[in-house]
Amino acid sequence: MHRFFVEPNQIIEDEIRIVGDDVKHIKNVLRMNKNDEIIICDGHSNDYYCIINSIEGDYINTKIVTKKQSVTELKTKIYLFQALPKQAKMELIVQKAVELGVYEIIPVITERSVVKINKQNGTKKLARWNKVAESAAKQSKRGIIPVVNEIMNFEEAIEYSKQLDTIIVPYENAKNITETREFINNLDCKRIGVFIGPEGGFSLNEIEEAKSSEANIITLGKRILRTETAGLAILSLLMFQLEEE
């Protein structure tokens, strides 16, 4: 069943009105008709099973049949602090991170970041990344649309992460895979931050700053992973560990 997101104010008693780009998609791409069934999510882990009442020029009216709590969200919220990669890799990272259950993505400029972003093209990129996040949330049947936050420098990201319960920093020079396994297996917290470095990795100064903020420096094994691989590797481990029946 096709899935769409709406703002809570579009839900009025037992009806939901769909507006915006989804109207064209439902009419012209999916070619749905009156009485077809769809799922509408309010972005707060509530799923509404609906039937289409009417299809108008710029909106679609639906009637709620039943409401259920979304079962696709992890109880632990994962924040991905992703150092900006080269080229168009960020779109892939956003897409796959959303599929793997991330709660929020924070793009980070680090000492070794090659990408230079000014305010104008940064605003455009954020809009594009959030569009990718929305599409991935629909595809993976998420109960929320994870937000791609404003771009931060490393110091700002560390400060922002202090609100979280645990910080994880995979680092190519870290050792002892056994400790990593034990750490992942014993995770029990509400909010986790994951820092992923750029193509050149984190600088020693950044690792020391992370340590001073009580971050957990871990290894992901003996192989050197690309920045677009490292985040997906640790997110997969966390999803497997934190997923509930």
JSON list of C-alpha atoms in Angstrom, two decimals, residues 76-201:
[
{"chain": "A", "resi": 76, "resn": "THR", "atom": "CA", "xyz": [16.71, 4.58, 20.45]},
{"chain": "A", "resi": 77, "resn": "LYS", "atom": "CA", "xyz": [17.20, 7.76, 18.41]},
{"chain": "A", "resi": 78, "resn": "ILE", "atom": "CA", "xyz": [20.38, 7.72, 16.32]},
{"chain": "A", "resi": 79, "resn": "TYR", "atom": "CA", "xyz": [21.99, 11.00, 15.26]},
{"chain": "A", "resi": 80, "resn": "LEU", "atom": "CA", "xyz": [24.45, 10.72, 12.35]},
{"chain": "A", "resi": 81, "resn": "PHE", "atom": "CA", "xyz": [27.17, 13.40, 12.32]},
{"chain": "A", "resi": 82, "resn": "GLN", "atom": "CA", "xyz": [28.47, 12.95, 8.78]},
{"chain": "A", "resi": 83, "resn": "ALA", "atom": "CA", "xyz": [31.57, 14.80, 7.61]},
{"chain": "A", "resi": 84, "resn": "LEU", "atom": "CA", "xyz": [30.81, 16.27, 4.20]},
{"chain": "A", "resi": 85, "resn": "PRO", "atom": "CA", "xyz": [32.05, 13.92, 1.47]},
{"chain": "A", "resi": 86, "resn": "LYS", "atom": "CA", "xyz": [33.16, 14.78, -2.04]},
{"chain": "A", "resi": 87, "resn": "GLN", "atom": "CA", "xyz": [30.87, 14.81, -5.08]},
{"chain": "A", "resi": 88, "resn": "ALA", "atom": "CA", "xyz": [27.29, 13.58, -4.70]},
{"chain": "A", "resi": 89, "resn": "LYS", "atom": "CA", "xyz": [27.99, 10.96, -2.04]},
{"chain": "A", "resi": 90, "resn": "MET", "atom": "CA", "xyz": [25.93, 12.79, 0.58]},
{"chain": "A", "resi": 91, "resn": "GLU", "atom": "CA", "xyz": [22.68, 11.96, -1.19]},
{"chain": "A", "resi": 92, "resn": "LEU", "atom": "CA", "xyz": [23.49, 8.25, -1.06]},
{"chain": "A", "resi": 93, "resn": "ILE", "atom": "CA", "xyz": [24.47, 8.53, 2.61]},
{"chain": "A", "resi": 94, "resn": "VAL", "atom": "CA", "xyz": [21.23, 10.34, 3.49]},
{"chain": "A", "resi": 95, "resn": "GLN", "atom": "CA", "xyz": [19.11, 7.83, 1.59]},
{"chain": "A", "resi": 96, "resn": "LYS", "atom": "CA", "xyz": [20.68, 4.73, 3.15]},
{"chain": "A", "resi": 97, "resn": "ALA", "atom": "CA", "xyz": [20.91, 6.23, 6.64]},
{"chain": "A", "resi": 98, "resn": "VAL", "atom": "CA", "xyz": [17.17, 6.93, 6.59]},
{"chain": "A", "resi": 99, "resn": "GLU", "atom": "CA", "xyz": [16.48, 3.38, 5.41]},
{"chain": "A", "resi": 100, "resn": "LEU", "atom": "CA", "xyz": [18.59, 2.07, 8.31]},
{"chain": "A", "resi": 101, "resn": "GLY", "atom": "CA", "xyz": [16.60, 3.96, 10.94]},
{"chain": "A", "resi": 102, "resn": "VAL", "atom": "CA", "xyz": [18.57, 7.15, 11.65]},
{"chain": "A", "resi": 103, "resn": "TYR", "atom": "CA", "xyz": [16.62, 9.86, 13.49]},
{"chain": "A", "resi": 104, "resn": "GLU", "atom": "CA", "xyz": [18.59, 12.96, 12.43]},
{"chain": "A", "resi": 105, "resn": "ILE", "atom": "CA", "xyz": [21.52, 13.72, 10.13]},
{"chain": "A", "resi": 106, "resn": "ILE", "atom": "CA", "xyz": [23.97, 16.53, 10.82]},
{"chain": "A", "resi": 107, "resn": "PRO", "atom": "CA", "xyz": [26.40, 17.45, 8.01]},
{"chain": "A", "resi": 108, "resn": "VAL", "atom": "CA", "xyz": [29.77, 18.41, 9.49]},
{"chain": "A", "resi": 109, "resn": "ILE", "atom": "CA", "xyz": [32.73, 20.36, 8.11]},
{"chain": "A", "resi": 110, "resn": "THR", "atom": "CA", "xyz": [35.95, 18.93, 9.56]},
{"chain": "A", "resi": 111, "resn": "GLU", "atom": "CA", "xyz": [39.64, 19.84, 9.26]},
{"chain": "A", "resi": 112, "resn": "ARG", "atom": "CA", "xyz": [40.10, 17.47, 6.32]},
{"chain": "A", "resi": 113, "resn": "SER", "atom": "CA", "xyz": [36.82, 18.16, 4.56]},
{"chain": "A", "resi": 114, "resn": "VAL", "atom": "CA", "xyz": [37.51, 18.95, 0.90]},
{"chain": "A", "resi": 115, "resn": "VAL", "atom": "CA", "xyz": [34.04, 20.26, 0.09]},
{"chain": "A", "resi": 116, "resn": "LYS", "atom": "CA", "xyz": [33.57, 24.01, 0.44]},
{"chain": "A", "resi": 117, "resn": "ILE", "atom": "CA", "xyz": [30.00, 25.20, 0.94]},
{"chain": "A", "resi": 118, "resn": "ASN", "atom": "CA", "xyz": [28.78, 28.78, 1.18]},
{"chain": "A", "resi": 119, "resn": "LYS", "atom": "CA", "xyz": [25.44, 29.90, 2.60]},
{"chain": "A", "resi": 120, "resn": "GLN", "atom": "CA", "xyz": [23.67, 30.02, -0.77]},
{"chain": "A", "resi": 121, "resn": "ASN", "atom": "CA", "xyz": [24.59, 26.60, -2.12]},
{"chain": "A", "resi": 122, "resn": "GLY", "atom": "CA", "xyz": [24.41, 25.18, 1.40]},
{"chain": "A", "resi": 123, "resn": "THR", "atom": "CA", "xyz": [20.72, 26.13, 1.58]},
{"chain": "A", "resi": 124, "resn": "LYS", "atom": "CA", "xyz": [20.08, 24.45, -1.78]},
{"chain": "A", "resi": 125, "resn": "LYS", "atom": "CA", "xyz": [21.92, 21.30, -0.73]},
{"chain": "A", "resi": 126, "resn": "LEU", "atom": "CA", "xyz": [20.00, 21.07, 2.56]},
{"chain": "A", "resi": 127, "resn": "ALA", "atom": "CA", "xyz": [16.70, 21.34, 0.69]},
{"chain": "A", "resi": 128, "resn": "ARG", "atom": "CA", "xyz": [17.80, 18.58, -1.70]},
{"chain": "A", "resi": 129, "resn": "TRP", "atom": "CA", "xyz": [19.06, 16.31, 1.12]},
{"chain": "A", "resi": 130, "resn": "ASN", "atom": "CA", "xyz": [15.80, 16.71, 3.02]},
{"chain": "A", "resi": 131, "resn": "LYS", "atom": "CA", "xyz": [13.90, 15.81, -0.14]},
{"chain": "A", "resi": 132, "resn": "VAL", "atom": "CA", "xyz": [16.00, 12.65, -0.42]},
{"chain": "A", "resi": 133, "resn": "ALA", "atom": "CA", "xyz": [15.27, 11.88, 3.25]},
{"chain": "A", "resi": 134, "resn": "GLU", "atom": "CA", "xyz": [11.52, 12.23, 2.67]},
{"chain": "A", "resi": 135, "resn": "SER", "atom": "CA", "xyz": [11.61, 9.92, -0.34]},
{"chain": "A", "resi": 136, "resn": "ALA", "atom": "CA", "xyz": [13.64, 7.32, 1.56]},
{"chain": "A", "resi": 137, "resn": "ALA", "atom": "CA", "xyz": [11.25, 7.55, 4.54]},
{"chain": "A", "resi": 138, "resn": "LYS", "atom": "CA", "xyz": [8.30, 6.78, 2.26]},
{"chain": "A", "resi": 139, "resn": "GLN", "atom": "CA", "xyz": [10.09, 3.88, 0.59]},
{"chain": "A", "resi": 140, "resn": "SER", "atom": "CA", "xyz": [11.22, 2.28, 3.86]},
{"chain": "A", "resi": 141, "resn": "LYS", "atom": "CA", "xyz": [7.84, 2.85, 5.58]},
{"chain": "A", "resi": 142, "resn": "ARG", "atom": "CA", "xyz": [9.26, 5.06, 8.32]},
{"chain": "A", "resi": 143, "resn": "GLY", "atom": "CA", "xyz": [6.97, 6.61, 10.93]},
{"chain": "A", "resi": 144, "resn": "ILE", "atom": "CA", "xyz": [8.86, 9.92, 10.74]},
{"chain": "A", "resi": 145, "resn": "ILE", "atom": "CA", "xyz": [10.81, 11.90, 8.17]},
{"chain": "A", "resi": 146, "resn": "PRO", "atom": "CA", "xyz": [14.35, 12.23, 9.57]},
{"chain": "A", "resi": 147, "resn": "VAL", "atom": "CA", "xyz": [15.65, 15.79, 9.38]},
{"chain": "A", "resi": 148, "resn": "VAL", "atom": "CA", "xyz": [18.92, 16.80, 7.74]},
{"chain": "A", "resi": 149, "resn": "ASN", "atom": "CA", "xyz": [20.02, 19.59, 10.07]},
{"chain": "A", "resi": 150, "resn": "GLU", "atom": "CA", "xyz": [22.04, 22.73, 9.37]},
{"chain": "A", "resi": 151, "resn": "ILE", "atom": "CA", "xyz": [25.69, 22.24, 8.43]},
{"chain": "A", "resi": 152, "resn": "MET", "atom": "CA", "xyz": [28.00, 22.57, 11.46]},
{"chain": "A", "resi": 153, "resn": "ASN", "atom": "CA", "xyz": [31.74, 22.73, 12.00]},
{"chain": "A", "resi": 154, "resn": "PHE", "atom": "CA", "xyz": [33.32, 20.05, 14.18]},
{"chain": "A", "resi": 155, "resn": "GLU", "atom": "CA", "xyz": [33.29, 22.11, 17.36]},
{"chain": "A", "resi": 156, "resn": "GLU", "atom": "CA", "xyz": [29.60, 22.96, 16.91]},
{"chain": "A", "resi": 157, "resn": "ALA", "atom": "CA", "xyz": [28.81, 19.31, 16.24]},
{"chain": "A", "resi": 158, "resn": "ILE", "atom": "CA", "xyz": [30.59, 18.18, 19.42]},
{"chain": "A", "resi": 159, "resn": "GLU", "atom": "CA", "xyz": [28.69, 20.78, 21.42]},
{"chain": "A", "resi": 160, "resn": "TYR", "atom": "CA", "xyz": [25.39, 19.72, 19.83]},
{"chain": "A", "resi": 161, "resn": "SER", "atom": "CA", "xyz": [26.13, 16.07, 20.63]},
{"chain": "A", "resi": 162, "resn": "LYS", "atom": "CA", "xyz": [26.45, 16.78, 24.37]},
{"chain": "A", "resi": 163, "resn": "GLN", "atom": "CA", "xyz": [22.66, 16.49, 24.67]},
{"chain": "A", "resi": 164, "resn": "LEU", "atom": "CA", "xyz": [22.91, 12.80, 23.71]},
{"chain": "A", "resi": 165, "resn": "ASP", "atom": "CA", "xyz": [23.50, 9.81, 25.98]},
{"chain": "A", "resi": 166, "resn": "THR", "atom": "CA", "xyz": [26.36, 8.16, 24.08]},
{"chain": "A", "resi": 167, "resn": "ILE", "atom": "CA", "xyz": [28.75, 9.25, 21.32]},
{"chain": "A", "resi": 168, "resn": "ILE", "atom": "CA", "xyz": [30.45, 6.77, 18.97]},
{"chain": "A", "resi": 169, "resn": "VAL", "atom": "CA", "xyz": [33.41, 7.66, 16.76]},
{"chain": "A", "resi": 170, "resn": "PRO", "atom": "CA", "xyz": [34.72, 4.93, 14.43]},
{"chain": "A", "resi": 171, "resn": "TYR", "atom": "CA", "xyz": [38.43, 5.62, 13.87]},
{"chain": "A", "resi": 172, "resn": "GLU", "atom": "CA", "xyz": [40.84, 3.84, 11.54]},
{"chain": "A", "resi": 173, "resn": "ASN", "atom": "CA", "xyz": [43.65, 3.84, 14.12]},
{"chain": "A", "resi": 174, "resn": "ALA", "atom": "CA", "xyz": [41.52, 2.38, 16.91]},
{"chain": "A", "resi": 175, "resn": "LYS", "atom": "CA", "xyz": [42.22, -1.21, 17.96]},
{"chain": "A", "resi": 176, "resn": "ASN", "atom": "CA", "xyz": [40.52, -4.11, 19.74]},
{"chain": "A", "resi": 177, "resn": "ILE", "atom": "CA", "xyz": [37.47, -5.35, 17.84]},
{"chain": "A", "resi": 178, "resn": "THR", "atom": "CA", "xyz": [36.46, -7.35, 20.93]},
{"chain": "A", "resi": 179, "resn": "GLU", "atom": "CA", "xyz": [35.88, -4.13, 22.86]},
{"chain": "A", "resi": 180, "resn": "THR", "atom": "CA", "xyz": [33.78, -2.79, 19.99]},
{"chain": "A", "resi": 181, "resn": "ARG", "atom": "CA", "xyz": [31.61, -5.92, 20.03]},
{"chain": "A", "resi": 182, "resn": "GLU", "atom": "CA", "xyz": [31.13, -5.68, 23.79]},
{"chain": "A", "resi": 183, "resn": "PHE", "atom": "CA", "xyz": [30.31, -1.98, 23.56]},
{"chain": "A", "resi": 184, "resn": "ILE", "atom": "CA", "xyz": [27.69, -2.49, 20.82]},
{"chain": "A", "resi": 185, "resn": "ASN", "atom": "CA", "xyz": [26.17, -5.50, 22.58]},
{"chain": "A", "resi": 186, "resn": "ASN", "atom": "CA", "xyz": [25.77, -3.59, 25.86]},
{"chain": "A", "resi": 187, "resn": "LEU", "atom": "CA", "xyz": [24.25, -0.42, 24.44]},
{"chain": "A", "resi": 188, "resn": "ASP", "atom": "CA", "xyz": [21.22, 0.69, 26.43]},
{"chain": "A", "resi": 189, "resn": "CYS", "atom": "CA", "xyz": [20.34, 4.35, 25.95]},
{"chain": "A", "resi": 190, "resn": "LYS", "atom": "CA", "xyz": [17.75, 6.63, 24.39]},
{"chain": "A", "resi": 191, "resn": "ARG", "atom": "CA", "xyz": [19.92, 8.81, 22.11]},
{"chain": "A", "resi": 192, "resn": "ILE", "atom": "CA", "xyz": [23.15, 7.88, 20.33]},
{"chain": "A", "resi": 193, "resn": "GLY", "atom": "CA", "xyz": [25.43, 10.10, 18.25]},
{"chain": "A", "resi": 194, "resn": "VAL", "atom": "CA", "xyz": [27.64, 8.61, 15.53]},
{"chain": "A", "resi": 195, "resn": "PHE", "atom": "CA", "xyz": [30.50, 10.68, 14.08]},
{"chain": "A", "resi": 196, "resn": "ILE", "atom": "CA", "xyz": [31.83, 9.70, 10.64]},
{"chain": "A", "resi": 197, "resn": "GLY", "atom": "CA", "xyz": [34.95, 11.34, 9.22]},
{"chain": "A", "resi": 198, "resn": "PRO", "atom": "CA", "xyz": [35.64, 12.58, 5.67]},
{"chain": "A", "resi": 199, "resn": "GLU", "atom": "CA", "xyz": [37.77, 10.87, 3.02]},
{"chain": "A", "resi": 200, "resn": "GLY", "atom": "CA", "xyz": [40.97, 11.78, 4.88]},
{"chain": "A", "resi": 201, "resn": "GLY", "atom": "CA", "xyz": [39.61, 10.73, 8.26]}
]
